[in-house]
Amino acid sequence: MKERIYVDNAATTPLDPLVLEAMMPYLTTHFGNPSSIYSYGRECRLAVENARKQVAKILNANPAEIFFTSGGTESSNMAITSAVRDLGCKHIISSTIEHHATLHTVEYLNNNKEAALSYVKLLPNGHIDLANLGELLKESNEKCLVTLMHANNEIGNLLDIYTVGELCKKYNAIFHCDTVQTVGHYPFNLKETPVHFINGSAHKFHGPKGVGILYINENVKVKPYVHGGSQERNMRAGTENVYGIVGFAKALEIANSNYVADSTYIKSLKLYMKEQLQKNISGVYFNGDVSGSSLYAVLSVSFPKTTKSEMILFNLDINNICASGGSACSSGSDQDSHVIRAINSNQNQITVRFSFSKFNNHKEIDIVISKLKDMI
Ligand code: PLP
């Protein structure tokens, strides 16, 4: 079988073998229920609590502020719903280019008449119009929840989390930042970051799927979200995903210790891909603020639309190259991408997102470019 080239790391990443090694005992011998009082249970409880402490230390938060969940989607649902139902936010301010985990939650709450909903304006390069955000906050008669993502998973644009947090503080708003694309990619110092909720998902940084975190700032008091047993300090019931939680902490530890080297390397891959595309394919266009405030792993490229290029995702797949048309959930074509639609009105383009990890190399990019030349 021909070797695959995987350049869709914003969708998910391969598991780091060191993470698997750390998880292995909890998939085999250490199978106890963390709530059991005998030794099998206690060793698993210890593993969960050590993981929580480790995650909190890396993000500079208190362990009591870290809740383990099933991933980014659940964490966003929990943060947004809790802000509306428990913290009195009757007006949600979000953007049209959020992940569906956010968009569908805010739409649900709005349709259910639990909160008003406003979308902040976007600048031509896809960044949030912060002046407009300030106006929306100022004009609102209700307590607001601002939910905006840190890095956009399709175009890579980075939000200035500090400025948004300060604006929220000024207007007494609750701030949820979807940090699924940045936890495990950038250092965090949550004690110095004006945010109430952030989330993370292990599979975006070489950890296992189906495990994430929700950070809830200690000054925010929300009610239990999943009802049942007393796990996660009564907030989210259900027997813990022990091996997943251990894997989350290990993946974060690795990402954090290798941040400088890995981010520099991955950025060099993105820049190389961009240069090679410009050199070899005419009419390429890059979506978002690609040379400015942008996630170092994501490159969103629009190619001129031709009968040939319309088949690009299909042809990439045939050539064993894994890339996506937008987010992972819109794998068929970029027509489905609400993000590209919101920021790029050119109907004569076909968009592909390439996203890189420490496991990619320059040779793979050369192969992708040589194949792409025949697909446009
Ligand atoms: N938010 C963003 C920005 C994402 O990229 C994703 C994953 O695609 C999610 C939320 C959902 O995370 P998960 O797959 O862990 O549910």
Coordinates of C-alpha atoms and ligand atoms in Angstrom, one line a residue:
M1 CA 0.0 0.0 0.0
K2 CA 1.2 3.5 -0.9
E3 CA 2.2 5.6 2.1
R4 CA -0.3 8.2 3.2
I5 CA 0.5 11.9 3.6
Y6 CA -1.5 13.3 6.5
V7 CA -1.8 17.0 6.4
D8 CA -5.1 17.5 8.2
N9 CA -3.9 17.9 11.7
A10 CA -6.5 20.6 12.6
A11 CA -9.1 17.8 12.2
T12 CA -7.1 15.4 14.4
T13 CA -3.6 14.3 15.1
P14 CA -1.9 10.9 15.3
L15 CA -1.3 9.6 18.8
D16 CA 2.2 10.2 20.1
P17 CA 3.7 6.7 21.0
L18 CA 4.9 8.2 24.3
V19 CA 1.2 9.1 25.1
L20 CA 0.1 5.5 24.3
E21 CA 2.9 4.2 26.6
A22 CA 1.6 6.4 29.4
M23 CA -2.0 5.2 28.8
M24 CA -1.2 1.5 28.4
P25 CA -1.4 0.5 32.1
Y26 CA -4.8 2.1 32.4
L27 CA -6.0 0.1 29.3
T28 CA -4.7 -3.1 30.8
T29 CA -3.7 -3.9 34.4
H30 CA -5.0 -0.7 36.1
F31 CA -8.6 -1.1 35.2
G32 CA -10.2 -0.2 38.6
N33 CA -13.1 2.2 38.9
P34 CA -11.7 5.4 40.5
S35 CA -14.6 5.6 42.8
S36 CA -13.9 2.2 44.3
I37 CA -12.2 2.2 47.7
Y38 CA -9.8 -0.8 47.3
S39 CA -6.4 -0.5 45.7
Y40 CA -7.4 -1.0 42.1
G41 CA -9.7 2.0 42.4
R42 CA -7.4 4.1 44.5
E43 CA -4.6 3.8 41.9
C44 CA -6.9 5.0 39.2
R45 CA -8.2 7.9 41.4
L46 CA -4.6 8.9 42.0
A47 CA -3.9 8.8 38.2
V48 CA -6.9 11.1 37.5
E49 CA -6.0 13.5 40.3
N50 CA -2.3 13.6 39.3
A51 CA -3.4 14.3 35.7
R52 CA -5.6 17.2 36.9
K53 CA -2.7 18.7 38.9
Q54 CA -0.3 18.3 36.0
V55 CA -2.8 20.0 33.5
A56 CA -3.5 22.8 36.0
K57 CA 0.2 23.4 36.5
I58 CA 0.9 23.6 32.8
L59 CA -2.0 26.0 32.2
N60 CA -1.2 27.9 35.5
A61 CA -4.7 27.2 36.9
N62 CA -5.9 25.6 40.1
P63 CA -6.6 21.9 39.9
A64 CA -10.2 22.7 41.1
E65 CA -10.7 24.8 38.0
I66 CA -10.0 21.8 35.6
F67 CA -12.9 19.4 34.7
F68 CA -12.3 16.4 32.5
T69 CA -15.0 16.0 29.8
S70 CA -15.4 14.0 26.6
G71 CA -13.8 16.7 24.4
G72 CA -14.1 20.1 23.0
T73 CA -17.7 19.9 22.0
E74 CA -19.0 18.9 25.4
S75 CA -16.9 21.5 27.1
S76 CA -18.2 24.3 24.8
N77 CA -21.8 23.1 25.3
M78 CA -21.3 23.0 29.1
A79 CA -19.7 26.5 29.3
I80 CA -22.2 28.3 27.1
T81 CA -25.3 26.6 28.6
S82 CA -24.0 27.2 32.1
A83 CA -23.4 30.8 31.4
V84 CA -27.0 31.3 30.2
R85 CA -28.7 29.1 32.8
D86 CA -26.6 29.6 35.9
L87 CA -24.9 32.9 35.5
G88 CA -27.8 35.0 34.2
C89 CA -26.4 35.8 30.7
K90 CA -29.4 36.7 28.6
H91 CA -27.5 38.0 25.6
I92 CA -24.9 35.9 23.8
I93 CA -22.4 37.6 21.5
S94 CA -20.6 35.2 19.2
S95 CA -19.4 35.2 15.6
T96 CA -20.5 33.4 12.4
I97 CA -17.2 31.6 12.0
E98 CA -17.2 29.7 15.3
H99 CA -17.0 25.9 15.4
H100 CA -20.4 24.2 15.1
A101 CA -20.0 23.1 18.8
T102 CA -20.5 26.8 19.6
L103 CA -22.8 27.8 16.8
H104 CA -25.3 25.1 17.2
T105 CA -25.4 25.6 21.0
V106 CA -25.9 29.4 20.8
E107 CA -28.6 28.9 18.1
Y108 CA -30.3 26.3 20.3
L109 CA -30.4 28.6 23.3
N110 CA -31.6 31.5 21.1
N111 CA -34.3 29.4 19.4
N112 CA -35.4 28.2 22.8
K113 CA -35.8 31.8 23.9
E114 CA -33.3 31.5 26.7
A115 CA -31.0 34.2 25.4
A116 CA -30.8 36.9 22.7
L117 CA -28.0 36.3 20.1
S118 CA -25.8 38.8 18.2
Y119 CA -23.0 38.1 15.8
V120 CA -20.0 40.4 16.0
K121 CA -18.8 41.9 12.6
L122 CA -15.8 40.4 10.9
L123 CA -12.9 42.4 9.3
P124 CA -12.0 41.5 5.7
N125 CA -9.1 39.3 6.9
G126 CA -11.5 37.3 9.0
H127 CA -10.5 38.8 12.4
I128 CA -13.2 39.8 14.9
D129 CA -14.0 43.5 14.7
L130 CA -13.1 44.4 18.2
A131 CA -14.6 47.9 17.9
N132 CA -18.0 46.3 17.0
L133 CA -17.6 43.9 19.9
G134 CA -17.2 46.9 22.2
E135 CA -20.3 48.5 20.7
L136 CA -22.4 45.4 21.1
L137 CA -21.3 45.1 24.8
K138 CA -22.0 48.7 25.5
E139 CA -25.4 48.7 23.9
S140 CA -26.6 45.6 25.5
N141 CA -29.2 45.9 28.3
E142 CA -28.7 42.3 29.5
K143 CA -25.8 40.5 31.0
C144 CA -23.7 39.2 28.1
L145 CA -21.9 36.0 27.4
V146 CA -19.1 36.5 24.8
T147 CA -18.1 33.2 23.1
L148 CA -15.3 33.6 20.6
M149 CA -12.7 31.1 19.5
H150 CA -9.0 31.6 20.2
A151 CA -7.8 30.1 16.8
N152 CA -10.1 29.4 14.0
N153 CA -9.9 25.8 13.0
E154 CA -10.4 26.5 9.3
I155 CA -8.4 29.6 8.6
G156 CA -6.1 29.7 11.6
N157 CA -6.8 33.4 12.6
L158 CA -5.9 34.0 16.3
L159 CA -8.0 36.1 18.6
D160 CA -6.5 38.6 21.0
I161 CA -7.8 36.8 24.0
Y162 CA -6.5 39.5 26.4
T163 CA -8.1 42.4 24.7
V164 CA -11.4 40.5 24.4
G165 CA -11.2 39.5 28.1
E166 CA -10.6 43.1 29.2
L167 CA -13.5 44.3 27.2
C168 CA -15.7 41.6 28.8
K169 CA -14.4 42.7 32.2
K170 CA -15.3 46.3 31.5
Y171 CA -18.9 45.4 30.6
N172 CA -19.2 42.7 33.3
A173 CA -19.7 40.0 30.6
I174 CA -18.8 36.3 30.9
F175 CA -16.1 35.2 28.4
H176 CA -15.9 31.7 27.0
C177 CA -13.0 31.2 24.6
D178 CA -13.0 28.0 22.5
T179 CA -9.3 27.2 22.8
V180 CA -9.5 23.7 21.2
Q181 CA -7.0 24.7 18.5
T182 CA -4.6 26.4 20.9
V183 CA -4.4 24.3 24.1
G184 CA -1.4 22.0 23.4
H185 CA -0.2 24.4 20.8
Y186 CA 0.7 27.6 22.8
P187 CA 1.6 28.2 26.4
F188 CA -1.2 29.4 28.7
N189 CA -1.1 31.3 31.9
L190 CA -4.7 31.3 33.0
K191 CA -4.1 33.1 36.3
E192 CA -3.1 36.1 34.1
T193 CA -5.8 35.6 31.4
P194 CA -9.1 37.4 31.8
V195 CA -11.3 34.5 30.8
H196 CA -14.1 32.5 32.6
F197 CA -14.2 29.3 30.5
I198 CA -11.7 27.7 28.1
N199 CA -11.7 24.2 26.6
G200 CA -9.2 21.7 25.3
S201 CA -9.3 18.4 23.3
A202 CA -6.5 15.9 23.5
H203 CA -6.8 14.6 20.0
K204 CA -5.7 18.0 18.6
F205 CA -2.3 17.6 20.1
H206 CA -1.3 13.9 19.7
G207 CA -3.5 12.7 22.6
P208 CA -6.4 10.3 22.4
K209 CA -9.9 11.1 21.1
G210 CA -12.9 11.5 23.3
V211 CA -11.2 13.4 26.2
G212 CA -11.0 17.1 26.9
I213 CA -11.1 19.6 29.6
L214 CA -13.2 22.5 30.6
Y215 CA -11.5 25.2 32.7
I216 CA -14.0 27.1 34.9
N217 CA -12.5 30.1 36.6
E218 CA -12.8 29.7 40.4
N219 CA -14.8 32.9 40.7
V220 CA -17.6 31.5 38.6
K221 CA -20.1 29.2 40.2
V222 CA -22.1 27.0 37.9
K223 CA -24.5 24.1 38.6
P224 CA -23.9 20.4 37.9
Y225 CA -24.0 19.8 34.1
V226 CA -24.3 16.0 33.9
H227 CA -26.4 14.4 36.7
G228 CA -25.6 11.1 38.4
G229 CA -22.6 10.1 40.5
S230 CA -20.3 12.5 42.3
Q231 CA -17.5 12.4 39.8
E232 CA -15.7 15.7 38.7
R233 CA -16.7 17.2 42.0
N234 CA -20.4 16.6 41.3
M235 CA -20.3 18.7 38.2
R236 CA -20.1 16.0 35.5
A237 CA -21.2 12.6 36.6
G238 CA -20.0 9.4 35.0
T239 CA -17.1 7.0 35.5
E240 CA -14.0 8.7 34.4
N241 CA -12.2 8.0 31.1
V242 CA -9.0 7.2 33.1
Y243 CA -6.7 6.2 30.2
G244 CA -8.0 9.2 28.2
I245 CA -7.4 11.6 31.1
V246 CA -3.9 10.1 31.6
G247 CA -3.3 10.5 27.9
F248 CA -4.5 14.1 27.9
A249 CA -2.1 15.1 30.6
K250 CA 0.8 13.3 29.0
A251 CA 0.1 14.8 25.6
L252 CA -0.1 18.3 27.1
E253 CA 3.2 17.7 29.0
I254 CA 5.0 16.7 25.8
A255 CA 3.5 19.6 23.9
N256 CA 4.4 22.1 26.6
S257 CA 8.0 20.9 27.0
N258 CA 8.7 20.9 23.2
Y259 CA 6.7 24.0 22.4
V260 CA 9.5 26.2 21.1
A261 CA 11.1 23.6 18.9
D262 CA 7.8 22.1 17.6
S263 CA 6.1 25.4 16.9
T264 CA 9.1 26.7 15.1
Y265 CA 9.4 23.6 13.0
I266 CA 5.7 23.4 12.2
K267 CA 5.7 27.1 11.2
S268 CA 8.6 26.4 8.8
L269 CA 6.4 23.7 7.2
K270 CA 3.5 26.1 6.7
L271 CA 5.7 28.8 5.3
Y272 CA 7.4 26.3 3.0
M273 CA 4.1 25.1 1.7
K274 CA 2.9 28.6 1.1
E275 CA 6.0 29.6 -0.8
Q276 CA 5.9 26.4 -2.9
L277 CA 2.3 27.0 -3.8
Q278 CA 3.0 30.6 -4.8
K279 CA 6.0 29.4 -6.9
N280 CA 4.2 26.5 -8.6
I281 CA 0.5 27.2 -8.9
S282 CA -0.8 30.4 -10.4
G283 CA -3.8 32.1 -8.9
V284 CA -3.5 30.7 -5.4
Y285 CA -5.1 32.7 -2.6
F286 CA -4.7 32.3 1.2
N287 CA -7.7 32.8 3.4
G288 CA -7.4 34.6 6.7
D289 CA -4.6 36.6 8.2
V290 CA -2.0 34.1 7.0
S291 CA 1.1 36.3 7.5
G292 CA -0.2 38.0 10.6
S293 CA -1.9 36.7 13.7
S294 CA -2.4 33.1 12.7
L295 CA -2.1 29.6 14.1
Y296 CA 1.3 28.2 12.9
A297 CA -0.2 24.9 11.9
V298 CA -3.0 25.9 9.5
L299 CA -2.9 27.0 5.9
S300 CA -6.2 27.6 4.1
V301 CA -5.7 27.8 0.4
S302 CA -8.2 28.8 -2.4
F303 CA -7.4 27.6 -5.9
P304 CA -9.0 28.9 -9.1
K305 CA -12.1 26.9 -9.9
T306 CA -11.9 24.7 -13.0
T307 CA -13.6 21.4 -13.9
K308 CA -10.4 19.8 -12.8
S309 CA -9.8 21.7 -9.6
E310 CA -13.5 21.0 -8.5
M311 CA -12.4 17.4 -8.0
I312 CA -9.4 18.4 -5.9
L313 CA -10.4 16.7 -2.6
F314 CA -11.3 13.6 -4.4
N315 CA -8.0 13.6 -6.3
L316 CA -6.0 14.3 -3.2
D317 CA -7.6 11.3 -1.6
I318 CA -6.9 9.1 -4.6
N319 CA -3.2 10.2 -4.2
N320 CA -3.3 9.2 -0.5
I321 CA -3.1 12.8 0.6
C322 CA -5.3 13.6 3.6
A323 CA -6.5 17.2 3.6
S324 CA -9.9 18.8 4.1
G325 CA -12.2 21.2 2.4
G326 CA -12.8 23.2 5.6
S327 CA -13.5 21.6 8.9
A328 CA -13.5 17.8 9.3
C329 CA -17.2 17.8 9.3
S330 CA -17.4 19.3 5.8
S331 CA -15.2 16.7 4.1
G332 CA -17.0 16.7 0.7
S333 CA -16.4 20.1 -0.6
D334 CA -15.7 23.7 0.6
Q335 CA -19.3 24.6 -0.4
D336 CA -20.3 23.5 3.1
S337 CA -17.8 25.7 4.9
H338 CA -19.6 28.5 6.8
V339 CA -16.2 30.0 7.6
I340 CA -15.0 30.3 4.0
R341 CA -18.5 31.6 3.0
A342 CA -18.3 34.3 5.7
I343 CA -15.0 35.7 4.7
N344 CA -14.5 34.8 1.0
S345 CA -17.2 35.8 -1.5
N346 CA -15.3 34.6 -4.5
Q347 CA -17.4 31.8 -6.0
N348 CA -14.7 30.9 -8.5
Q349 CA -12.4 29.3 -6.0
I350 CA -12.0 25.9 -4.4
T351 CA -10.7 25.8 -0.9
V352 CA -8.5 23.3 0.8
R353 CA -7.2 23.4 4.4
F354 CA -3.7 22.0 4.9
S355 CA -2.6 21.6 8.6
F356 CA 0.7 20.3 9.9
S357 CA 2.2 18.6 12.9
K358 CA 5.6 17.6 14.2
F359 CA 5.2 14.3 12.3
N360 CA 5.2 16.0 8.9
N361 CA 8.3 16.9 6.9
H362 CA 9.4 19.1 4.0
K363 CA 9.6 16.1 1.6
E364 CA 6.0 15.4 2.1
I365 CA 5.2 18.9 1.1
D366 CA 7.2 18.5 -2.1
I367 CA 5.1 15.5 -2.9
V368 CA 1.9 17.3 -2.2
I369 CA 2.9 20.2 -4.4
S370 CA 4.0 18.0 -7.3
K371 CA 0.6 16.2 -7.1
L372 CA -1.3 19.4 -6.8
K373 CA 0.2 20.8 -10.0
D374 CA -1.7 18.1 -11.9
M375 CA -5.0 18.7 -10.1
I376 CA -5.5 22.4 -10.9
Ligands
PLP1 N1 -13.7 23.7 18.7 C1 -12.8 23.7 17.7 C2 -12.2 25.0 17.3 C3 -12.4 22.6 17.0 O1 -11.5 22.6 16.1 C4 -13.0 21.3 17.4 C5 -12.7 20.1 16.7 O2 -12.9 20.0 15.5 C6 -14.0 21.3 18.5 C7 -14.3 22.5 19.1 C8 -14.6 20.1 18.9 O3 -13.7 19.3 19.6 P1 -14.0 17.7 19.8 O4 -13.6 17.1 18.6 O5 -13.0 17.3 20.9 O6 -15.4 17.6 20.3

